[in-house]
Tab-separated table of C-alpha atoms and ligand atoms in Angstrom:
chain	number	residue	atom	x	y	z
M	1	UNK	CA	0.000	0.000	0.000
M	2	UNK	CA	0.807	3.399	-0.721
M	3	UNK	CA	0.822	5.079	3.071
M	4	UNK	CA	1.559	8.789	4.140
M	5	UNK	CA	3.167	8.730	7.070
M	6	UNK	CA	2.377	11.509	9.012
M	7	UNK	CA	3.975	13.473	12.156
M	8	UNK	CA	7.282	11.725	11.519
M	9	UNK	CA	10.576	11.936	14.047
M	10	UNK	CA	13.679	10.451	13.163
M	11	UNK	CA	12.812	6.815	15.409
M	12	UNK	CA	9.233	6.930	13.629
M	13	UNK	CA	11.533	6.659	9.901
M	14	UNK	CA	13.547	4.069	11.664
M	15	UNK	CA	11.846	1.435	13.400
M	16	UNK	CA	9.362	2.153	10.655
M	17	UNK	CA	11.454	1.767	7.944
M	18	UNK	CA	13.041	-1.627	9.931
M	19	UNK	CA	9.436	-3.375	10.009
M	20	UNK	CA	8.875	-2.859	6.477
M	21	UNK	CA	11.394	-4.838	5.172
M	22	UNK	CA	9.170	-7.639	5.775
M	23	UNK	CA	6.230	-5.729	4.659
M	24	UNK	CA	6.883	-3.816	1.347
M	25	UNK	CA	4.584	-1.311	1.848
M	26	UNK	CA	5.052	2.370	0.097
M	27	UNK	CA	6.137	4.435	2.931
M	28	UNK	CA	6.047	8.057	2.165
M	29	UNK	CA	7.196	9.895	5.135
M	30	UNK	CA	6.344	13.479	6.035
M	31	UNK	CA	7.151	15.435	8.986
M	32	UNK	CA	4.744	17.970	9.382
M	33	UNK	CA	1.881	17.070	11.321
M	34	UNK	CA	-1.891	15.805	9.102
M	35	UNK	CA	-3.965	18.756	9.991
M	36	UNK	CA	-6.513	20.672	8.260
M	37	UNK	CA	-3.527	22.428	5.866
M	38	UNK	CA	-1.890	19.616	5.406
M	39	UNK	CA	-4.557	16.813	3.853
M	40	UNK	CA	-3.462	17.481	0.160
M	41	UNK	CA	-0.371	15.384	1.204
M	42	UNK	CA	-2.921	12.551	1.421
M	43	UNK	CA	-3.571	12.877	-2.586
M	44	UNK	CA	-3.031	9.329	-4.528
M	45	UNK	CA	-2.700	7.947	-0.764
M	46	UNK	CA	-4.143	4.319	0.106
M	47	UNK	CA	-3.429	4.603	3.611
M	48	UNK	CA	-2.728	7.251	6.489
M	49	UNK	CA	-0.726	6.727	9.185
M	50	UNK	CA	-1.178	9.091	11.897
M	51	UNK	CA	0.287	9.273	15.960
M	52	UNK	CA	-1.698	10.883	18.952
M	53	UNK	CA	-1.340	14.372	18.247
M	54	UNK	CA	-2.274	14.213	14.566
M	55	UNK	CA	-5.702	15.800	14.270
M	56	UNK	CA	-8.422	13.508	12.390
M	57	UNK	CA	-11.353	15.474	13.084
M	58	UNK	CA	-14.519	15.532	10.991
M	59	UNK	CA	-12.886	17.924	8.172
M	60	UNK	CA	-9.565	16.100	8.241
M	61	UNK	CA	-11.276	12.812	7.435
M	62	UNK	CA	-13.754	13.422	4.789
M	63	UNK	CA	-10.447	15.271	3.347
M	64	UNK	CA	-8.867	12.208	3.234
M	65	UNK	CA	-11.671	10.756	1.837
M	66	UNK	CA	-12.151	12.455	-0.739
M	67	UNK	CA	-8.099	12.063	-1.814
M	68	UNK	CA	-9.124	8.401	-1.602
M	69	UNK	CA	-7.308	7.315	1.708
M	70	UNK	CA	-9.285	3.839	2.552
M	71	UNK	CA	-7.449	3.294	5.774
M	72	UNK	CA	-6.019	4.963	8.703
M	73	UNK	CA	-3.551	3.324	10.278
M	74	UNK	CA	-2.785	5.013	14.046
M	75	UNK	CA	0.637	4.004	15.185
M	76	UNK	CA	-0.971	4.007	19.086
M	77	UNK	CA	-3.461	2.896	21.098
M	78	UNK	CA	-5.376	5.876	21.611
M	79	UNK	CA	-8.079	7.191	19.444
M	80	UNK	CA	-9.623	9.829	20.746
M	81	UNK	CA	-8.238	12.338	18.223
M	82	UNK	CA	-10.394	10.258	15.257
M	83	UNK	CA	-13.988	11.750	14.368
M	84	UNK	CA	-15.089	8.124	14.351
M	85	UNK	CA	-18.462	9.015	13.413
M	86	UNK	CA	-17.152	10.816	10.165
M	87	UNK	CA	-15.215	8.093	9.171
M	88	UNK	CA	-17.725	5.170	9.350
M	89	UNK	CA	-19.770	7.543	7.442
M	90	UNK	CA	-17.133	7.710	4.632
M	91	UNK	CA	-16.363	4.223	5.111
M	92	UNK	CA	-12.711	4.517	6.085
M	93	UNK	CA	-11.171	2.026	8.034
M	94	UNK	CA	-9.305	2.418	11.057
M	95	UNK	CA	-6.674	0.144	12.736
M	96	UNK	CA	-4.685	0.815	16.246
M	97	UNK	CA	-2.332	-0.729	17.948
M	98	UNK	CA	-4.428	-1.395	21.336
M	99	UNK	CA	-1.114	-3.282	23.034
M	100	UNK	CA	2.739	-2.828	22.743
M	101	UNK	CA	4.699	-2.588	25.540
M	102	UNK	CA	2.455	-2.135	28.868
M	103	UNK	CA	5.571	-2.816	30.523
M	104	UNK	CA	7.012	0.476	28.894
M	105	UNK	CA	3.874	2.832	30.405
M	106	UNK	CA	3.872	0.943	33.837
M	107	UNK	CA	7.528	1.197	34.568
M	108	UNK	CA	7.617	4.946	33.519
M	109	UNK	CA	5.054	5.747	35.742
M	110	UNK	CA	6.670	3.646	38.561
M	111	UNK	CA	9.787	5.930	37.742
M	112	UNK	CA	7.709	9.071	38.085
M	113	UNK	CA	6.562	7.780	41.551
M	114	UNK	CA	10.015	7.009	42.777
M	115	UNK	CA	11.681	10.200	41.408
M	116	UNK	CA	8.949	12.108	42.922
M	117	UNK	CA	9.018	10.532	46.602
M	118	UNK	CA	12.752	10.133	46.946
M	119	UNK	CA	13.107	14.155	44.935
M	120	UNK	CA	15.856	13.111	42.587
M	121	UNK	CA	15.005	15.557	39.987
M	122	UNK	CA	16.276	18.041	43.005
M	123	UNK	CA	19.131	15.864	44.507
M	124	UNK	CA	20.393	15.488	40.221
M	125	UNK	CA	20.656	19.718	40.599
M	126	UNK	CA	21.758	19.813	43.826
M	127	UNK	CA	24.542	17.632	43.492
M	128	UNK	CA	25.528	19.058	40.440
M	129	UNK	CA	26.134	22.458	41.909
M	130	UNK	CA	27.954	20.864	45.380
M	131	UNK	CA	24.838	21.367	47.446
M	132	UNK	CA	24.605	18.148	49.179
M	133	UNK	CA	22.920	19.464	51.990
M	134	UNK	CA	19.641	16.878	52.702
M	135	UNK	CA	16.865	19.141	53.899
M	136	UNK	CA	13.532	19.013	52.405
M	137	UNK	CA	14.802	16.066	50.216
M	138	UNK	CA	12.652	13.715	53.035
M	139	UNK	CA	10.384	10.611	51.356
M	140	UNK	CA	8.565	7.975	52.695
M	141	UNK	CA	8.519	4.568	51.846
M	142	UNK	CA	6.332	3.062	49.123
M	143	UNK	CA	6.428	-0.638	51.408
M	144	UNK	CA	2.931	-0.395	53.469
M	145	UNK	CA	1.324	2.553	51.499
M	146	UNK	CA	-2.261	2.608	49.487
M	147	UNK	CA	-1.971	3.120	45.872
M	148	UNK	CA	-5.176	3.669	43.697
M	149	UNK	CA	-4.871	3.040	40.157
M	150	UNK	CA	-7.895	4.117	38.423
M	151	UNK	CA	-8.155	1.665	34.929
M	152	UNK	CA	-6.704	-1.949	35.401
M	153	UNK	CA	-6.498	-2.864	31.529
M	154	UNK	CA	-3.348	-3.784	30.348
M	155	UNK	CA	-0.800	-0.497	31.946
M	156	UNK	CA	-3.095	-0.851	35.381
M	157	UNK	CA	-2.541	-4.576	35.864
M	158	UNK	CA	0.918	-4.258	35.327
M	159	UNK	CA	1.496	-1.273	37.168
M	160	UNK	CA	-0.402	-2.886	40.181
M	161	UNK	CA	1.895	-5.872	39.844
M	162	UNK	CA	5.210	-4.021	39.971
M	163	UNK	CA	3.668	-1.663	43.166
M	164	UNK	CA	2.492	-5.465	45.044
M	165	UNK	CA	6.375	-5.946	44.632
M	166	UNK	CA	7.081	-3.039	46.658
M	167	UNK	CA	4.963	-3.951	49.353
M	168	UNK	CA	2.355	-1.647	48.367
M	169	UNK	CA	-1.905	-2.240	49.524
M	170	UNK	CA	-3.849	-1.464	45.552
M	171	UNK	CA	-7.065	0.308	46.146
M	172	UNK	CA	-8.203	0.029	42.118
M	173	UNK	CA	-11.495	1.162	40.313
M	174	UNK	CA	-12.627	0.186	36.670
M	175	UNK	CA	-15.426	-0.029	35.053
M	176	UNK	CA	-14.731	-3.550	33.984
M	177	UNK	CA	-13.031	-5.750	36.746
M	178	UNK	CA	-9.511	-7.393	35.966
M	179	UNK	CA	-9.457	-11.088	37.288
M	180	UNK	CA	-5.673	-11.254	37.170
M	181	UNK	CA	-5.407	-7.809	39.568
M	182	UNK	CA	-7.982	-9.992	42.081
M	183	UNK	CA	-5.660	-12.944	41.477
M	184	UNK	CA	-2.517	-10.680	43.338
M	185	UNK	CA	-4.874	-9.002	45.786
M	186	UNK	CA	-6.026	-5.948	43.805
M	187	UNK	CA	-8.889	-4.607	45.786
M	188	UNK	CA	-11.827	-3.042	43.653
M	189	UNK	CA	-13.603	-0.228	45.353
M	190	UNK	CA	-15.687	3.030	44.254
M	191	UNK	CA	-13.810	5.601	43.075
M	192	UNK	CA	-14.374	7.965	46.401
M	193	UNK	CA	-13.049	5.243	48.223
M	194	UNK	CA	-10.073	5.216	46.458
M	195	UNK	CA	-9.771	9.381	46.529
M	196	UNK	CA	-9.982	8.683	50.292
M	197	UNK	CA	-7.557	6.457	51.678
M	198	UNK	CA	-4.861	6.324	48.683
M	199	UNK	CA	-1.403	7.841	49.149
M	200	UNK	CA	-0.501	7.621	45.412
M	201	UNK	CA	-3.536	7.930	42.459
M	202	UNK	CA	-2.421	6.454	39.526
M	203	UNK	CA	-4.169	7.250	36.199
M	204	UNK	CA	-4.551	4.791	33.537
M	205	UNK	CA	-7.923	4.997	32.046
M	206	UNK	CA	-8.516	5.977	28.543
M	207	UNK	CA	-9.996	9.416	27.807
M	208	UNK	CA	-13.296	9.610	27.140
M	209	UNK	CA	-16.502	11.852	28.233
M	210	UNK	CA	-16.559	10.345	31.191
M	211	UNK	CA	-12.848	10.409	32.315
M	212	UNK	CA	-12.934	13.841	31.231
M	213	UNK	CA	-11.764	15.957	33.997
M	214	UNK	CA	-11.825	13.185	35.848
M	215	UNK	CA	-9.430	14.129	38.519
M	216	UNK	CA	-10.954	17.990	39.471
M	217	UNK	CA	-11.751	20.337	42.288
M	218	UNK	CA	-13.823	17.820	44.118
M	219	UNK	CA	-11.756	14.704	43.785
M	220	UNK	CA	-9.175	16.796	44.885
M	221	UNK	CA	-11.404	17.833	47.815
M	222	UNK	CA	-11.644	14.436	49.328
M	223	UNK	CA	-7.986	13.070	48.672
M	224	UNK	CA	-5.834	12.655	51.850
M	225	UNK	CA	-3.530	16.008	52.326
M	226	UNK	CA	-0.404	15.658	50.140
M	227	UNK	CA	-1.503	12.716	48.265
M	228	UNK	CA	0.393	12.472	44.841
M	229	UNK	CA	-1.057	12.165	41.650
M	230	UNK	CA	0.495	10.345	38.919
M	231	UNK	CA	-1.035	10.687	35.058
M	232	UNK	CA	0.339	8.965	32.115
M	233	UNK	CA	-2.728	7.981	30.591
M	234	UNK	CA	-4.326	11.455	28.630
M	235	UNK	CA	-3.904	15.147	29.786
M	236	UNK	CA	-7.458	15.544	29.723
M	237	UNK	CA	-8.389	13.233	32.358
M	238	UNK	CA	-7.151	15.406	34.536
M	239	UNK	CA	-8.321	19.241	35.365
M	240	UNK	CA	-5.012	21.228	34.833
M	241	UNK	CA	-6.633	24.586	36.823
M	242	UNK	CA	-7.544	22.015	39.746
M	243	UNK	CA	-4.409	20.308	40.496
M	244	UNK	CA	-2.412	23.566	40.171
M	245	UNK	CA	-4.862	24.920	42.920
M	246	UNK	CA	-4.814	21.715	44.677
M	247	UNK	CA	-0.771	22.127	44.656
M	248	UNK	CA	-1.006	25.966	45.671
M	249	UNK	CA	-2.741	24.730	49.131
M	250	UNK	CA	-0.761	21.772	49.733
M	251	UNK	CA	-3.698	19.589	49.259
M	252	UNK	CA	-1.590	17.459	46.723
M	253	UNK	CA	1.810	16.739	47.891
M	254	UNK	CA	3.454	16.176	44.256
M	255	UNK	CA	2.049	15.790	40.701
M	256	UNK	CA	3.837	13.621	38.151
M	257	UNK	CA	2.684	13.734	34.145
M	258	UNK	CA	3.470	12.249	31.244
M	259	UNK	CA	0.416	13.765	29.274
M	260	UNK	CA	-0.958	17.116	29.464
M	261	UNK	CA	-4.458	18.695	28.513
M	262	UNK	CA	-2.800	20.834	25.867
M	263	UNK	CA	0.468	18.964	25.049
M	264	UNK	CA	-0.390	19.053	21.347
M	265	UNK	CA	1.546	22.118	20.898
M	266	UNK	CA	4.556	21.648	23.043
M	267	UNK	CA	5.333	17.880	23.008
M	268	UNK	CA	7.649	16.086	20.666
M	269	UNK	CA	9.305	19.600	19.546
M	270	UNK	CA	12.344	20.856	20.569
M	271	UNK	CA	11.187	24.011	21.227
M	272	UNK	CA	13.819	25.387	23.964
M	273	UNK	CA	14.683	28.627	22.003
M	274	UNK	CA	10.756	29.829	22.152
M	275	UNK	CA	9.376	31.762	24.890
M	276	UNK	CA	6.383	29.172	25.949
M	277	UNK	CA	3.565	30.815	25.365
M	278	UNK	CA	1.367	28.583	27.649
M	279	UNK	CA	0.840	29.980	30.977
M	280	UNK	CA	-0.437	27.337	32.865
M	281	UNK	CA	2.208	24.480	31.716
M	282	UNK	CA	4.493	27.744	32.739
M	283	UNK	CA	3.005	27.646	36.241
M	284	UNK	CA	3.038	23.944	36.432
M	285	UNK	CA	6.549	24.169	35.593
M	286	UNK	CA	7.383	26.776	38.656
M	287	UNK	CA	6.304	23.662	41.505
M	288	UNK	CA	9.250	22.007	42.543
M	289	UNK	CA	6.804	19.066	43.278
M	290	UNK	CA	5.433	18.391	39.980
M	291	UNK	CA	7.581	16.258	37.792
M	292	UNK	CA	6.430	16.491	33.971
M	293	UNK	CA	7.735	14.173	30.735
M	294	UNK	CA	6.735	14.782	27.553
M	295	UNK	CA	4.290	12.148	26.702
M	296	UNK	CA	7.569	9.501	26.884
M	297	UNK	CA	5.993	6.860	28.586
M	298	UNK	CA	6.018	4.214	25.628
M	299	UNK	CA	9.469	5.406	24.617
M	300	UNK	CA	11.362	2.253	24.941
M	301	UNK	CA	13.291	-0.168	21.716
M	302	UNK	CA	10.560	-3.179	22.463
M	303	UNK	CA	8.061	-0.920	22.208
M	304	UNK	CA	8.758	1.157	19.585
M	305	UNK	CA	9.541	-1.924	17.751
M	306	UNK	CA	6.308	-3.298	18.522
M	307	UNK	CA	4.116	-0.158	17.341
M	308	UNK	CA	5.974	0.028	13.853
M	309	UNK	CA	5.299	-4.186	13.246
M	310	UNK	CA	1.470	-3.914	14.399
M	311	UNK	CA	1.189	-0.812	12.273
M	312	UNK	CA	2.544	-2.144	9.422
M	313	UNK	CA	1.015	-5.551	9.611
M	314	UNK	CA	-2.432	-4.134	10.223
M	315	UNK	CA	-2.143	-2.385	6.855
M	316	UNK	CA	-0.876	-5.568	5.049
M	317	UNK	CA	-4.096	-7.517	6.652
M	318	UNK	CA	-5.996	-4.961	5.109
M	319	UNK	CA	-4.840	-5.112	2.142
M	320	UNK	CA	-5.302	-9.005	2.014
M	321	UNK	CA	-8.678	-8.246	3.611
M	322	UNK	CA	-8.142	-10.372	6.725
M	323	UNK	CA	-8.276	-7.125	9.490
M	324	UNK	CA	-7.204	-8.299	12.935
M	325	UNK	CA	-10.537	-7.492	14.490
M	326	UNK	CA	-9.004	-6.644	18.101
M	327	UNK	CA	-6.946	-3.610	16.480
M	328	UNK	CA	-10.630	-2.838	14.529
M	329	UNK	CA	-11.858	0.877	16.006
M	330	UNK	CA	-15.622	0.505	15.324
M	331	UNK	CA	-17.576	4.064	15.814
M	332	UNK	CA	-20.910	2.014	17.421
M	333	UNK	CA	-18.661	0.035	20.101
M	334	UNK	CA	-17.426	3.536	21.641
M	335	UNK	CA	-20.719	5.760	21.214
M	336	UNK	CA	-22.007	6.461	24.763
M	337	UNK	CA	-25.426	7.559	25.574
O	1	NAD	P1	-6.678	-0.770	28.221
O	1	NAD	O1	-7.794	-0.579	27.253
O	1	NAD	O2	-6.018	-2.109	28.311
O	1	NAD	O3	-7.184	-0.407	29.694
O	1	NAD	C1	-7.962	0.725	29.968
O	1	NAD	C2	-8.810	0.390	31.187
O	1	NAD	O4	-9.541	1.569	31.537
O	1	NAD	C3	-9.821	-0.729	30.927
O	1	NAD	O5	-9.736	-1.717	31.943
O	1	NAD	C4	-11.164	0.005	30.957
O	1	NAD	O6	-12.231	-0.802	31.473
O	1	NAD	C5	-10.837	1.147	31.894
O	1	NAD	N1	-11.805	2.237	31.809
O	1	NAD	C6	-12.487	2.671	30.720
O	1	NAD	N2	-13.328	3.661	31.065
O	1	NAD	C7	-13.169	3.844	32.399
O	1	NAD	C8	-13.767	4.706	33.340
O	1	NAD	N3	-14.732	5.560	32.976
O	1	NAD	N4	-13.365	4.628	34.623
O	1	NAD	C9	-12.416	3.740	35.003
O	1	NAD	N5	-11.818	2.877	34.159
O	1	NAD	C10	-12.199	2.935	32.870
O	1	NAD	O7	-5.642	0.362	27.901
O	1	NAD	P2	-4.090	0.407	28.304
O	1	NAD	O8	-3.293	-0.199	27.207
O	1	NAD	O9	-3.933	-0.071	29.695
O	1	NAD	O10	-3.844	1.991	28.242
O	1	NAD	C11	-4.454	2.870	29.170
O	1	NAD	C12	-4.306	4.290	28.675
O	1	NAD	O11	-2.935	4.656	28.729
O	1	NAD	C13	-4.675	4.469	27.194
O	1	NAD	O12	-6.039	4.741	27.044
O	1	NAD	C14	-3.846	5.638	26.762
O	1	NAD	O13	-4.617	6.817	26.917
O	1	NAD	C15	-2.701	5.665	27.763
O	1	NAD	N6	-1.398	5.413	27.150
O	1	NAD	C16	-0.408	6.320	27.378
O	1	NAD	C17	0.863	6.114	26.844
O	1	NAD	C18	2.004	7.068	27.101
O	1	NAD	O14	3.028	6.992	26.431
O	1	NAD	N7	1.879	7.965	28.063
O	1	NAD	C19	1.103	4.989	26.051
O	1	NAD	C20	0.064	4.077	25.854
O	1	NAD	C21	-1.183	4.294	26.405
């Protein structure tokens, strides 16, 4: 298949280009992002394949549509940048890679966690400059401590596993229950429940309307004092202007992200010789208890190398027309009433 390949970074073009030596697909490789001004790269197209902050709203796809792009292939498991809707309507196709490395997103955000409690994003400065003077640097232990991980697919139940190795009690909530989390002594509660008594919230529930702003003012309200939060799910899920006032009062002890609410203009750009334009990243930036990557989680070789061979082999099954129905994104199965 002929496939734009949009949003492009130099490891996209490699691992990419690595997985399609089995696959012999057309890879045309841009770097600009697919947006509104850039569809007309989609011309003569049979496929597009598109990342998390490409934006496939309705416009976008009946664009593409109209170019004659049959199939969008995301290289990621999240989808809620796809107007679904418009593309069932045109009848385009669209693939995902629901699973790659959960091991990648889990151990990231156990990093976050550690860096966070133990302050080594201060001790790394402080050392630097020959301060090794310990105040404030105090943590606690993780051993003995409630962690509430809100989503127990495939990033919760691993996270939960690691955290059970450190001695940790998990307080979860889903909407679906995970047997294996029961099986190490995951306990399910309601989601106030988990607000209430855990030390550590740990985000890793798709976006959708009703994650949206999941973690706000009165979530924040009923936490314990200086509980941290911990999102590396989607910035949306959690209310930017309510954390930073929940970090103001000292009602949340320390904040670490991996997404943000608005990242799709600052992340995966280099853009340290800008003045940053966005003032409340800016003021999340000023807490030297909020910790912030940018959007990095899945950043590892095995992952990476599995996202380029699902991507690739989802648009070969197409093409043979034998889709892998578990990487299918079907409009009806994620309408909500
Ligand atoms: P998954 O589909 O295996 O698990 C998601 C879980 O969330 C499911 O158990 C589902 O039942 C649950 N859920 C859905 N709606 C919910 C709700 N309203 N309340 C509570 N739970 C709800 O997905 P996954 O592979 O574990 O990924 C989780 C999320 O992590 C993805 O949706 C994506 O947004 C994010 N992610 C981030 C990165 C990164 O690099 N930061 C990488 C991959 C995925």
């Amino acid at each position: 298949m002929r496939i734009a390949v949009f949003n492009t970074k130099s490891y996209d073009q490699q691992f990419l280009g690595k997985a399609n030596e089995h696959h012999n697909h057309e890879l045309v490789f841009f770097e600009n992002k697919l947006h509104a001004q850039t569809i007309r790269l989609t011309e003569g197209m049979d496929a597009v394949c598109a990342f998390v902050n490409d934006d496939l709203s309705t416009d976008v796809v009946n664009g593409m549509a109209d170019n004659g792009v049959k199939l969008i292939a995301l290289r990621c498991a999240g989808f809620n940048n796809v107007d679904l809707e418009a593309a069932e309507k045109r009848g385009l196709t669209i693939l995902r890679v629901p699973a790659y490395s959960p091991h990648a997103v889990a151990e990231h955000t156990v990093a976050l966690i550690l860096a966070l409690n133990r302050k080594v994003h201060r001790s790394y400065n402080r050392v630097r400059e020959g301060n090794f003077s310990l105040e404030r640097l105090v943590g606690f232990d993780l051993h003995g401590k409630t962690i509430g991980i809100i989503g127990t697919g495939k990033i919760g139940e691993v996270a939960a596993g690691i955290l059970k190795g450190f001695g940790c009690q998990i307080l979860a909530y889903d909407i679906h229950e995970n047997e294996a989390c029961k099986r190490i002594g995951v306990e399910y509660v309601e989601l106030e429940q988990l607000f209430r008594e855990s030390h550590v919230i740990s985000i890793h529930c798709p976006l959708t309307p009703d994650t949206y702003h999941l973690i706000d003012e009165d979530a924040i309200s009923i936490m314990q004092d200086g509980a941290m939060i911990i999102n590396t799910s989607r910035g949306a899920v959690v209310d930017t202007r309510a954390v930073i006032d929940g970090l103001k009062h000292g009602r949340i002890g320390s904040l670490g992200l991996d997404v943000y609410e608005e990242e799709g203009d600052l992340f995966f750009t280099d853009l340290s010789d800008q003045v940053l334009q966005d003032d409340v990243f800016a003021r999340l930036l000023t807490f030297p208890n909020v910790l912030i990557t940018g959007h990095q989680a899945f950043f590892t070789e095995e992952a990476l190398t599995a996202i380029a061979e699902t991507t690739l082999q989802n648009a070969t099954d197409y093409e043979q027309g034998d889709i892998n129905e578990g990487n299918l994104v079907r409009y009806e199965a994620h309408v909500r009433g």
